[in-house]
Short mmCIF file of C-alpha atoms in Angstrom, two decimals:
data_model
loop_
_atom_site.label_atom_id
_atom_site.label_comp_id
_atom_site.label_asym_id
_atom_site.label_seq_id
_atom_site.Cartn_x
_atom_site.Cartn_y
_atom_site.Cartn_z
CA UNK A 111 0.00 0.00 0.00
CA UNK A 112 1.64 3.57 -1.09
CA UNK A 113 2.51 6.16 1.66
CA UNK A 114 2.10 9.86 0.85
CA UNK A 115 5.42 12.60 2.38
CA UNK A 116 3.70 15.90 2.56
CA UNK A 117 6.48 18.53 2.37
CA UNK A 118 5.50 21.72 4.46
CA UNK A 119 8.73 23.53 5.66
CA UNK A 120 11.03 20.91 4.75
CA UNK A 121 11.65 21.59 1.32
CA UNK A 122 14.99 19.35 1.34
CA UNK A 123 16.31 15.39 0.26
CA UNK A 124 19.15 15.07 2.68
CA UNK A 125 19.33 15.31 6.26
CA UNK A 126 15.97 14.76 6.51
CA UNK A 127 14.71 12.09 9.05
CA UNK A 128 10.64 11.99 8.28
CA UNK A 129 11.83 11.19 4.88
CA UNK A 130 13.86 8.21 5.45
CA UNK A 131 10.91 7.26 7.98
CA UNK A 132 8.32 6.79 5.02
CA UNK A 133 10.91 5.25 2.74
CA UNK A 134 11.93 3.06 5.30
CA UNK A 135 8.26 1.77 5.32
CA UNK A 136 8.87 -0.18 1.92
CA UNK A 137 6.44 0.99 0.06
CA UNK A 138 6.24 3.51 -2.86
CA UNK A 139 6.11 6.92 -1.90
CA UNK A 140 4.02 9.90 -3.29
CA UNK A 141 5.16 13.55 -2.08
CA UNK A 142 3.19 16.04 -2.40
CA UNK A 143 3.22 20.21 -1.31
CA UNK A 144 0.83 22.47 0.09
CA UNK A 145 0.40 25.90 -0.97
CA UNK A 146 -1.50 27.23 2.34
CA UNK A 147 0.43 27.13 4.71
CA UNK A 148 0.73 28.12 9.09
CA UNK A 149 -2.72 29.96 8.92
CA UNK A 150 -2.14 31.97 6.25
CA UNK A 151 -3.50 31.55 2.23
CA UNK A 152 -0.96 32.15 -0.28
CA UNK A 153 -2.89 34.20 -2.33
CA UNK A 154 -2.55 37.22 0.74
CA UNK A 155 1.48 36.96 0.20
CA UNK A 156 3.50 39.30 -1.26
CA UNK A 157 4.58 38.90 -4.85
CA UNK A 158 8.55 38.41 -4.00
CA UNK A 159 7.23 36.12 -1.16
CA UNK A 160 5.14 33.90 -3.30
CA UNK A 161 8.03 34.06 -5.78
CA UNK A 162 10.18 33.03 -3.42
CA UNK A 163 8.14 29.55 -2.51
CA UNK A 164 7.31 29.20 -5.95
CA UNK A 165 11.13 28.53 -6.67
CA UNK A 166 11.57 26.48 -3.51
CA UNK A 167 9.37 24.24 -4.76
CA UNK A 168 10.56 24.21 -8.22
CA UNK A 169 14.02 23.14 -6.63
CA UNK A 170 12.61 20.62 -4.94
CA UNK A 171 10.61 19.40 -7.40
CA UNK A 172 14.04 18.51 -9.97
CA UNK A 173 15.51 17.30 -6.57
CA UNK A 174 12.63 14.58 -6.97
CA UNK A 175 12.76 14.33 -11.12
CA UNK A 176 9.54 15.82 -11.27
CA UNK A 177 7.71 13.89 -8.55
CA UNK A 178 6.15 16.62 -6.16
CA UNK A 179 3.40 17.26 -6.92
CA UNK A 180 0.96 20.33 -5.14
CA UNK A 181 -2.03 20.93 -3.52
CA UNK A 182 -4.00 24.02 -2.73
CA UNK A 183 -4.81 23.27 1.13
CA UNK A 184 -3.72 20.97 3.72
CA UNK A 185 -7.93 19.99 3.37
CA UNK A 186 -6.96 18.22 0.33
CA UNK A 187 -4.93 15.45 1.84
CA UNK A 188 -7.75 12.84 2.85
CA UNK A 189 -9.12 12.94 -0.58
CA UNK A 190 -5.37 12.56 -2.53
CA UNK A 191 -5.02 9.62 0.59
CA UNK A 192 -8.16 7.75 -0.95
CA UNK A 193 -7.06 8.68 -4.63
CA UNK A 194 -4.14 6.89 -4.05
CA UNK A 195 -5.41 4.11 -1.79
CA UNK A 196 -2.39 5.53 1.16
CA UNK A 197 -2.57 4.34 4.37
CA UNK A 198 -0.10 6.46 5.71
CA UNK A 199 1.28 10.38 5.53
CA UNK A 200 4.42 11.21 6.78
CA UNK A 201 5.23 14.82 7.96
CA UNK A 202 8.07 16.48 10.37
CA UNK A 203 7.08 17.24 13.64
CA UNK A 204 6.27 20.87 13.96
CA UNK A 205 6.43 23.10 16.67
CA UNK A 206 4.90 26.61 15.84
CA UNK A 207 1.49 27.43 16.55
CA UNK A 208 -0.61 27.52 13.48
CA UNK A 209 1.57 24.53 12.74
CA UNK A 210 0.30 22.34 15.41
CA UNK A 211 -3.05 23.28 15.12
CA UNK A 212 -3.04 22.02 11.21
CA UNK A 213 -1.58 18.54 12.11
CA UNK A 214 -4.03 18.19 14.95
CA UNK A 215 -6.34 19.02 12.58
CA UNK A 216 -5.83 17.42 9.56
CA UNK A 217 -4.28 14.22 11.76
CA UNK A 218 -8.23 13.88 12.81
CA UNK A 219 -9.73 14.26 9.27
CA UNK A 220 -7.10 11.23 8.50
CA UNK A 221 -7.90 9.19 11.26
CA UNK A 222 -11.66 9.35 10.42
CA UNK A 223 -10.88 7.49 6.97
CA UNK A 224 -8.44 5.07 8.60
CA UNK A 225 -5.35 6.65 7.56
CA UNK A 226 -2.36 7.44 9.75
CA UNK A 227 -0.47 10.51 10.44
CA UNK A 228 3.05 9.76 11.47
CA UNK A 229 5.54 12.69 12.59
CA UNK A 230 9.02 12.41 11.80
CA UNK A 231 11.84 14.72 13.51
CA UNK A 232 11.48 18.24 12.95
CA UNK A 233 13.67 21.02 11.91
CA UNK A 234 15.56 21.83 14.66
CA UNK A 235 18.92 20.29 16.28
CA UNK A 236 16.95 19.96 19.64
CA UNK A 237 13.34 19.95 19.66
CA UNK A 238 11.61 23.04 21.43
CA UNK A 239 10.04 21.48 25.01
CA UNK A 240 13.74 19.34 25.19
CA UNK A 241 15.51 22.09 27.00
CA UNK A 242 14.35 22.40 30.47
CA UNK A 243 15.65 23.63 33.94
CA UNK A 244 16.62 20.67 36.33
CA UNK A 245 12.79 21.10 37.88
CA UNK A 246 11.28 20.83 34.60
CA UNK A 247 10.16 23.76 33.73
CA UNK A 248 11.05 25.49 30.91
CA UNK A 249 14.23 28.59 30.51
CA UNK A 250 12.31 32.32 30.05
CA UNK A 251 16.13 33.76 29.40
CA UNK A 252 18.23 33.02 26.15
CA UNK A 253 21.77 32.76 28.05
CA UNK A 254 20.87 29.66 30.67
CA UNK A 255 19.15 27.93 27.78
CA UNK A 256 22.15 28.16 25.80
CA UNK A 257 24.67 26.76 28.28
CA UNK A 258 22.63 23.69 28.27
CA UNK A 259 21.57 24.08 24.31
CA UNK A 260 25.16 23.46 23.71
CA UNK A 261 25.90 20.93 25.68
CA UNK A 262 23.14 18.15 23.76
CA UNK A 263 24.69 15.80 21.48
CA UNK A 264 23.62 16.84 18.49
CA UNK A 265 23.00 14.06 16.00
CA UNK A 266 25.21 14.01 13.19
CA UNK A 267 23.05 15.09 9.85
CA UNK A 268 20.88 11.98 8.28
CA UNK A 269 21.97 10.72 4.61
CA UNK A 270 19.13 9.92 2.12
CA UNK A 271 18.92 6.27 1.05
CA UNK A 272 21.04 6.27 -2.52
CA UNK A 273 18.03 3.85 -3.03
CA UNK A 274 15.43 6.19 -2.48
CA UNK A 275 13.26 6.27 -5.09
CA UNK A 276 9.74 8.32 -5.66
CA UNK A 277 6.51 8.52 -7.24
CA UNK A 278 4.10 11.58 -9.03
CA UNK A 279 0.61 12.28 -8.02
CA UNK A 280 -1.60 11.51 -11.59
CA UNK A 281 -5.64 12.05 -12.43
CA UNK A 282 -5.94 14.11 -9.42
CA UNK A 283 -7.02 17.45 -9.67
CA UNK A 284 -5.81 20.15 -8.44
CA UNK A 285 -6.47 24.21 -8.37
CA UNK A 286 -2.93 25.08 -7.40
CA UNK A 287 -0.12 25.92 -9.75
CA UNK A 288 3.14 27.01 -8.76
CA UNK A 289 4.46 27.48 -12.25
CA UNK A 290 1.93 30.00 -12.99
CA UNK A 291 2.89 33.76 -12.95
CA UNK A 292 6.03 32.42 -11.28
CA UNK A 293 7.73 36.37 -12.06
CA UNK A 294 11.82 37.00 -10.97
CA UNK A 295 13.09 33.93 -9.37
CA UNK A 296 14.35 33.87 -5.80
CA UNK A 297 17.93 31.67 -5.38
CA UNK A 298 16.33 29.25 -3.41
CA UNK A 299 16.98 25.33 -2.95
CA UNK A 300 18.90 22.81 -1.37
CA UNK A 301 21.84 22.75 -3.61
CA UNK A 302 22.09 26.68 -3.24
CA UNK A 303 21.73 26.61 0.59
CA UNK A 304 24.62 24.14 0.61
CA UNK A 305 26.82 26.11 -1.66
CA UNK A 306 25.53 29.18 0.38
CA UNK A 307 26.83 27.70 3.59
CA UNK A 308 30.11 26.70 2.05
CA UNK A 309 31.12 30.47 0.89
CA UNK A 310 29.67 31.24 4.41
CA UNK A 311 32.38 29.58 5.84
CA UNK A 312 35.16 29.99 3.45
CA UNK A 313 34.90 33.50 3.43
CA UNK A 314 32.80 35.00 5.90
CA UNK A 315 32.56 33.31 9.29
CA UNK A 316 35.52 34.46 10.77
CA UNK A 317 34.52 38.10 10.49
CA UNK A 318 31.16 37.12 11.17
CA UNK A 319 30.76 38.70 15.10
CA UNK A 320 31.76 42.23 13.84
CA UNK A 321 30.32 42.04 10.34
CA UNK A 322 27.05 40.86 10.96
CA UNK A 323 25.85 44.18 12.56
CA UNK A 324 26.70 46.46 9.16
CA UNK A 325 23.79 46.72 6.96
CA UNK A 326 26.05 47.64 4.22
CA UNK A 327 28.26 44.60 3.75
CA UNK A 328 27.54 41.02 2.83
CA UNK A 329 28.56 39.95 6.94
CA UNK A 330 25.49 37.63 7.40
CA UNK A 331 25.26 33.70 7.04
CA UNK A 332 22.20 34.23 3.90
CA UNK A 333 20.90 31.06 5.11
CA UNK A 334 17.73 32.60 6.91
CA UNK A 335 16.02 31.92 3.65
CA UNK A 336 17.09 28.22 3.78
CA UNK A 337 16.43 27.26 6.79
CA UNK A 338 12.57 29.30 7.11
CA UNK A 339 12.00 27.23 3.55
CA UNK A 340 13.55 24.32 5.48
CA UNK A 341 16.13 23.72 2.63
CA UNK A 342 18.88 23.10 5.15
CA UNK A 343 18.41 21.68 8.48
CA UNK A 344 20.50 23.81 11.45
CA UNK A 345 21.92 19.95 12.18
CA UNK A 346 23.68 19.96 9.24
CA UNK A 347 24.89 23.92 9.57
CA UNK A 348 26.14 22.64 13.42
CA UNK A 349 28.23 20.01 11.87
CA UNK A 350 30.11 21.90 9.55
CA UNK A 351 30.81 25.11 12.33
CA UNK A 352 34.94 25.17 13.37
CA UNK A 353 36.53 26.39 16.57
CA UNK A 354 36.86 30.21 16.66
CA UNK A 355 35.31 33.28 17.98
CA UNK A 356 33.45 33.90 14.63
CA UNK A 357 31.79 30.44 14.54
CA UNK A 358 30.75 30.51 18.27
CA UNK A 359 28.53 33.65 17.61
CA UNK A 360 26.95 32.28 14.85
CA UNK A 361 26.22 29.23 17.22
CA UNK A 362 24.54 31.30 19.33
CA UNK A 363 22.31 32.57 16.49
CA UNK A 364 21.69 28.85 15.84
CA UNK A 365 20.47 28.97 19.31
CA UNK A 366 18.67 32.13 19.46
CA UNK A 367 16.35 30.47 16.68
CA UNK A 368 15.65 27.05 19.01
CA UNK A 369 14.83 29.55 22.09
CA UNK A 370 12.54 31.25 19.91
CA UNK A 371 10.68 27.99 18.91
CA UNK A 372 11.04 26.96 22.11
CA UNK A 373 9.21 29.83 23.91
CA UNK A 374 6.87 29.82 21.55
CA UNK A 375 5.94 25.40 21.74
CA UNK A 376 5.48 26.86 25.77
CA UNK A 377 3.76 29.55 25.50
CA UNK A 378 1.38 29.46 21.88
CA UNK A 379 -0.53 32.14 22.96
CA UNK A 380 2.51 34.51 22.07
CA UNK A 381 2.21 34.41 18.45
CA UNK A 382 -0.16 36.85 18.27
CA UNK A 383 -0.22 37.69 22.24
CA UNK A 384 2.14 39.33 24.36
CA UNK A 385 4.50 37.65 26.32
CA UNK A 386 4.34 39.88 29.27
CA UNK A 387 0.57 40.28 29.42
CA UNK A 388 0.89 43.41 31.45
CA UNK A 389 1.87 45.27 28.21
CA UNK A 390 -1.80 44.67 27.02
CA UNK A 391 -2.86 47.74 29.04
CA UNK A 392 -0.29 49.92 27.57
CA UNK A 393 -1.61 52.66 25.10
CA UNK A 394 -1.12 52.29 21.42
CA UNK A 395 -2.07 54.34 18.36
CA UNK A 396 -4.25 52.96 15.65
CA UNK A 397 -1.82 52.36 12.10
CA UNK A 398 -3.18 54.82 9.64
CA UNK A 399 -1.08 57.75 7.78
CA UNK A 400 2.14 56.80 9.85
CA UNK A 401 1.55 53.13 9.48
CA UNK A 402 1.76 53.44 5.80
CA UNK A 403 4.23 55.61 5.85
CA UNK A 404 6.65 52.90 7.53
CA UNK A 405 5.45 49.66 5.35
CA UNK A 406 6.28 52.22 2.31
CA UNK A 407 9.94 53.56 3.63
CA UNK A 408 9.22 57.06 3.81
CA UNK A 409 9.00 58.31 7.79
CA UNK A 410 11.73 60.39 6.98
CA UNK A 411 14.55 58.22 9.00
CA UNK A 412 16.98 57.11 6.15
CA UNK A 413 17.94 53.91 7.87
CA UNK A 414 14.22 53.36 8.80
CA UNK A 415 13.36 53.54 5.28
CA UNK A 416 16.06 52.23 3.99
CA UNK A 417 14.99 48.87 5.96
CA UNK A 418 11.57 49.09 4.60
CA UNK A 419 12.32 49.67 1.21
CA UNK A 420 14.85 46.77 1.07
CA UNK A 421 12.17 44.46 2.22
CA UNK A 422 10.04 45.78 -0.16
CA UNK A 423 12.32 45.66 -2.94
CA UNK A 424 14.19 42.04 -1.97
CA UNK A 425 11.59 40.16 0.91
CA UNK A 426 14.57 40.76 3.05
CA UNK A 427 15.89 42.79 5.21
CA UNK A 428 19.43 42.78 7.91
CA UNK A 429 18.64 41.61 11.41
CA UNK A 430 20.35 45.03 12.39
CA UNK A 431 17.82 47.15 10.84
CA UNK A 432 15.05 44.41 11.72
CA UNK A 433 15.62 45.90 15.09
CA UNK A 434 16.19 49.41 14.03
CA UNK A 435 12.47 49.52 12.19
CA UNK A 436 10.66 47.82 15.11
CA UNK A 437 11.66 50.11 17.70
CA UNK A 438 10.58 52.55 15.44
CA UNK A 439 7.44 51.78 14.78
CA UNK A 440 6.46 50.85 18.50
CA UNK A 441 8.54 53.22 20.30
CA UNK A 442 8.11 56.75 17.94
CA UNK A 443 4.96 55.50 15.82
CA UNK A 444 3.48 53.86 19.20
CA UNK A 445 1.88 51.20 17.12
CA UNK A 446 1.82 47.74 18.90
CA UNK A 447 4.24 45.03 17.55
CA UNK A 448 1.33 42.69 15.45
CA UNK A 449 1.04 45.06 13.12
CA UNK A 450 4.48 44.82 11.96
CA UNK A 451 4.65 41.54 12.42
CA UNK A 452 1.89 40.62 10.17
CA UNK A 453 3.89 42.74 7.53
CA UNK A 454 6.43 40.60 8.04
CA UNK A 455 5.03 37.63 7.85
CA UNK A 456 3.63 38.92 4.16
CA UNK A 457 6.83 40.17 2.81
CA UNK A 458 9.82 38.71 4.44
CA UNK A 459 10.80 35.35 2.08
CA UNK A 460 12.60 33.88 5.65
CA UNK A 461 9.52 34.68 7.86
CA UNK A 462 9.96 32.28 10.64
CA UNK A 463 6.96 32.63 13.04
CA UNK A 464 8.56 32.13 15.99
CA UNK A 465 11.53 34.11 15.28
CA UNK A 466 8.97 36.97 13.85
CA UNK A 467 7.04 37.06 16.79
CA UNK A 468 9.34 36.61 19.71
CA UNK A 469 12.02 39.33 17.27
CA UNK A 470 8.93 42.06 17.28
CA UNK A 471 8.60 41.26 21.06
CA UNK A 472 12.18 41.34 21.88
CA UNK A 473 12.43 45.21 20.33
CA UNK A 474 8.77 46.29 22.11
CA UNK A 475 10.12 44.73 25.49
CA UNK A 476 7.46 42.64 26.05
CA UNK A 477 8.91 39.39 25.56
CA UNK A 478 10.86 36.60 27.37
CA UNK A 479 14.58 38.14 27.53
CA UNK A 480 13.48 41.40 26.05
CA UNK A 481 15.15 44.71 25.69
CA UNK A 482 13.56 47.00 28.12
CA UNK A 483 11.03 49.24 26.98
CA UNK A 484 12.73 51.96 28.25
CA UNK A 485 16.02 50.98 25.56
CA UNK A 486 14.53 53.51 22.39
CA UNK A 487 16.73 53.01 19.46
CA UNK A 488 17.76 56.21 17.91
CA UNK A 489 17.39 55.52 13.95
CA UNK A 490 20.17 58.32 13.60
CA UNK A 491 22.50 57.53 15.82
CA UNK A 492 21.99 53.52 14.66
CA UNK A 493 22.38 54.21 11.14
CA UNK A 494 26.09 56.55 11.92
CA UNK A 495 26.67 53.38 13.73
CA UNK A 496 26.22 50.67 11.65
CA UNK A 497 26.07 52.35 8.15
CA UNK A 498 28.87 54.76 8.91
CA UNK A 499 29.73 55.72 5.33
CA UNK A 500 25.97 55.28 4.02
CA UNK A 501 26.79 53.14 1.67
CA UNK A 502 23.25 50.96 3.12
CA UNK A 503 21.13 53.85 2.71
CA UNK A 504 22.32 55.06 -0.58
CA UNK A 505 21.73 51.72 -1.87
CA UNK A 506 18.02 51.50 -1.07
CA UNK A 507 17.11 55.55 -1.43
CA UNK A 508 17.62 56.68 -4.55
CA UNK A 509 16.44 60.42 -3.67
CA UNK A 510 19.93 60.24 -1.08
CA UNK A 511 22.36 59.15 -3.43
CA UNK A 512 23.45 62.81 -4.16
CA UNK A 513 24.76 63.00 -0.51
CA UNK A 514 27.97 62.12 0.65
CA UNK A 515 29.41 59.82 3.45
CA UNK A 516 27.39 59.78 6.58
CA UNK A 517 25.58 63.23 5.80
CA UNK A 518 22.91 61.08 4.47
CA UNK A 519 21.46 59.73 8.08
CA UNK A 520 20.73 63.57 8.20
CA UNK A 521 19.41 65.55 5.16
CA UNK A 522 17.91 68.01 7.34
CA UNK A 523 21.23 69.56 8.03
CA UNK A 524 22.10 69.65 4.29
CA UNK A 525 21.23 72.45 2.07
CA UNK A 526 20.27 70.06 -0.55
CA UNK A 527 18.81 67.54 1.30
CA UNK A 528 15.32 67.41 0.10
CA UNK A 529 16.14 68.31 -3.90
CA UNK A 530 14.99 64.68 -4.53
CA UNK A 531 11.74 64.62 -3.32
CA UNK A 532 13.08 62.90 -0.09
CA UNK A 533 9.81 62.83 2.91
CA UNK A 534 10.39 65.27 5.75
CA UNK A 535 10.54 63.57 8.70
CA UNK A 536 6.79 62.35 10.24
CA UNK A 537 7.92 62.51 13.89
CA UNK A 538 9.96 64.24 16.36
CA UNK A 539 12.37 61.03 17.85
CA UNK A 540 13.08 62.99 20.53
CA UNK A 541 9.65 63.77 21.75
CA UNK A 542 8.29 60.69 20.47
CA UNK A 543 11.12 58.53 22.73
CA UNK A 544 9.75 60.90 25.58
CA UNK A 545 6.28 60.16 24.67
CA UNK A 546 7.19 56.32 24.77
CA UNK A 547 8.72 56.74 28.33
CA UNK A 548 5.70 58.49 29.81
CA UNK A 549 3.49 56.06 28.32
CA UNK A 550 6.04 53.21 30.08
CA UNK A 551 5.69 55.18 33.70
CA UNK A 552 1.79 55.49 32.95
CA UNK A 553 1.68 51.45 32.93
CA UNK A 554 4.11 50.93 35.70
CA UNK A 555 1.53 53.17 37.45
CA UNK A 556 -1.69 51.39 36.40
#
């Protein structure tokens, strides 16, 4: 009897343990894609992000000679299960709330037809709920969680089966094509995260604690894509990591991601919902004029638009100025954190949902291990910082490019600042951090 491998955020052949699992069960196997996926519909994504899993997928799918075949929803599966006359689907474990709530879900729609769901290991070197204090419970602050992160024996990556051999999905019809309107296509795949990882660590790791915080050079890993699309699993990345100073800080960001999905398999409330409930009763603004002027790059902060335009123009954007936006938008626009973490989640092609959520939280100071409120980045002073020449800005604002060396973080001051049709600035950051404050000393009160 055939088994069906549905592919969610696991878009990979090697390393992969749910894999092996169903072609360990002997019998032919059918894999198949969904284009729904963690709540959301993939028709409400963002061009570059829709772009971005259409070429996934395509990867995949010449991984697999042509085998994968797609889906619209997750709905779908019981029917392609009778199609096919499977009596098993094999999945990775998953972690992340919407996640859990489809399996659950879709595991009982199964059941009710006599077909089995069976969960493979998921994506992470140590699954979230592993890590706990010696009383059981689990670690609210990155740094203890780490010291005992590091200490699990990781498993060494999984090899697939030079046997392995799979089978295409016929006569059943779909409404989902990925190859339609497929637009630019993203560098995506398994081959290209391994390649990516490789020139990671020829050339960049080293210089990878410094260079990682300036926007303007290429200082970053570029696996975030990978591993959100599940094209690489963080086992294998752990493998390949030498000794050194460089290489230990990018082990920690290995681990910030696991902490992440580990708060958020504790507490799945904090998707959507604060962390720190008390920050419920704080007073927000409703996104209007300033809301759109942030998702479109023009407050009038250069390395606040900067940020949003490169997400705009790429579905990416550097952790640095990740930071840099939030705090701007909760701390001078005084918008709460969902709202820019739903515009995230639309536009960023690595949007992790843990990650997102407990990222957005970190910056508005209401998470586990967050940045105090009271810690207001200054968009200036951050982008003289860590895009001291401009080069960052320049890159992404075309109506700054006439302005030389750090004078762009402050067209104000220049005579010809605004010649290009550069915004004025929407706020004041300096009342608006004041603002933030007394709205922080107004909850502390309440």
């Amino acid at each position: 009897m055939p088994v069906v491998f549905w592919f969610r955020r696991d878009l990979r052949l090697q390393d992969h343990p749910a894999l092996n699992d169903a072609l360990a069960s002997g019998h032919d196997v059918y894999c198949v894609a969904t284009a729904d996926l963690l709540g959301q519909a993939f028709s409400d994504l963002s061009e570059i992000r829709k772009n971005s899993l259409r070429s996934s997928w395509a990867k995949l799918s010449e991984s697999l000679e042509g085998k994968l075949s797609f889906i619209q929803s997750p709905s779908d599966l019981p029917r392609l299960t009778k199609h096919l006359g499977a009596d098993k689907v094999f999945v990775s474990e998953v972690f992340d709330t919407f996640g859990v709530k489809e399996l659950l879900a879709i595991e009982k729609d199964l059941t009710s037809i006599g077909v089995r769901l069976v969960r493979g290991l998921g994506n992470y070197a140590v699954a979230p709920g592993t890590v706990q204090k010696a009383d059981g419970t689990p670690y609210r602050v990155y740094t203890p969680f780490f010291n005992v992160w590091v200490q699990s024996e990781f498993e060494q990556p999984y090899c697939l089966p030079s046997s392995a051999i799979f089978h295409a999905v016929t006569e059943f019809a779909t409404n989902f094509d990925p190859e339609l309107e497929l637009g630019a296509e993203t560098k995506a795949g398994e081959q290209f995260a391994l390649n990516t990882l490789k020139r990671f660590l020829e050339y960049r790791i080293y210089d990878y604690a410094d260079a990682r915080n300036f926007a303007a050079i290429g200082g970053t890993s570029h696996l975030s894509h990978a591993l959100s699309h599940g094209e690489i699993h963080p086992r294998t990345i752990l493998a390949s990591l030498p000794d050194g100073a460089g290489p230990d800080v990018f082990r920690k960001e290995i681990a910030w991601r696991e902490f992440y999905a580990d708060v958020l398999w504790q507490r799945p409330d904090t998707l959507l919902g604060y962390f720190d409930k008390k920050f419920e009763s704080m007073t927000y603004d409703e996104p209007a004029d300033k809301f759109e002027a942030w998702k479109s790059g023009r407050t009038g902060y250069p390395m606040v638009d900067a940020g949003m335009r490169q997400l705009a123009q790429t579905g990416w954007m550097h952790n640095r100025v990740r930071m840099i936006v939030a705090s701007f938008l909760v701390k001078d626009l005084h918008i709460e954190w969902q709202h820019g973490a739903s515009w995230f989640q639309e536009n960023l092609t690595d949007f992790d949902p843990a990650s997102n959520a407990h990222g957005w939280q970190w910056t508005a100071g209401c998470g586990t291990d967050a940045s105090p409120f009271y810690r207001v980045f200054n968009p200036v002073g951050q982008g003289l910082k860590f895009d001291e020449n401009g080069d960052y800005v320049r890159r992404y604002i075309a109506e700054l490019r006439h302005l030389s060396g750090n004078a762009v973080h402050e067209p104000w001051d220049q005579v010809d600042g605004y010649t290009h049709g550069y915004p004025e600035r929407i706020v004041d950051h300096a009342n608006e951090r004041a603002e933030a404050l007394a709205r922080l000393e107004k909850l502390k009160v309440q």
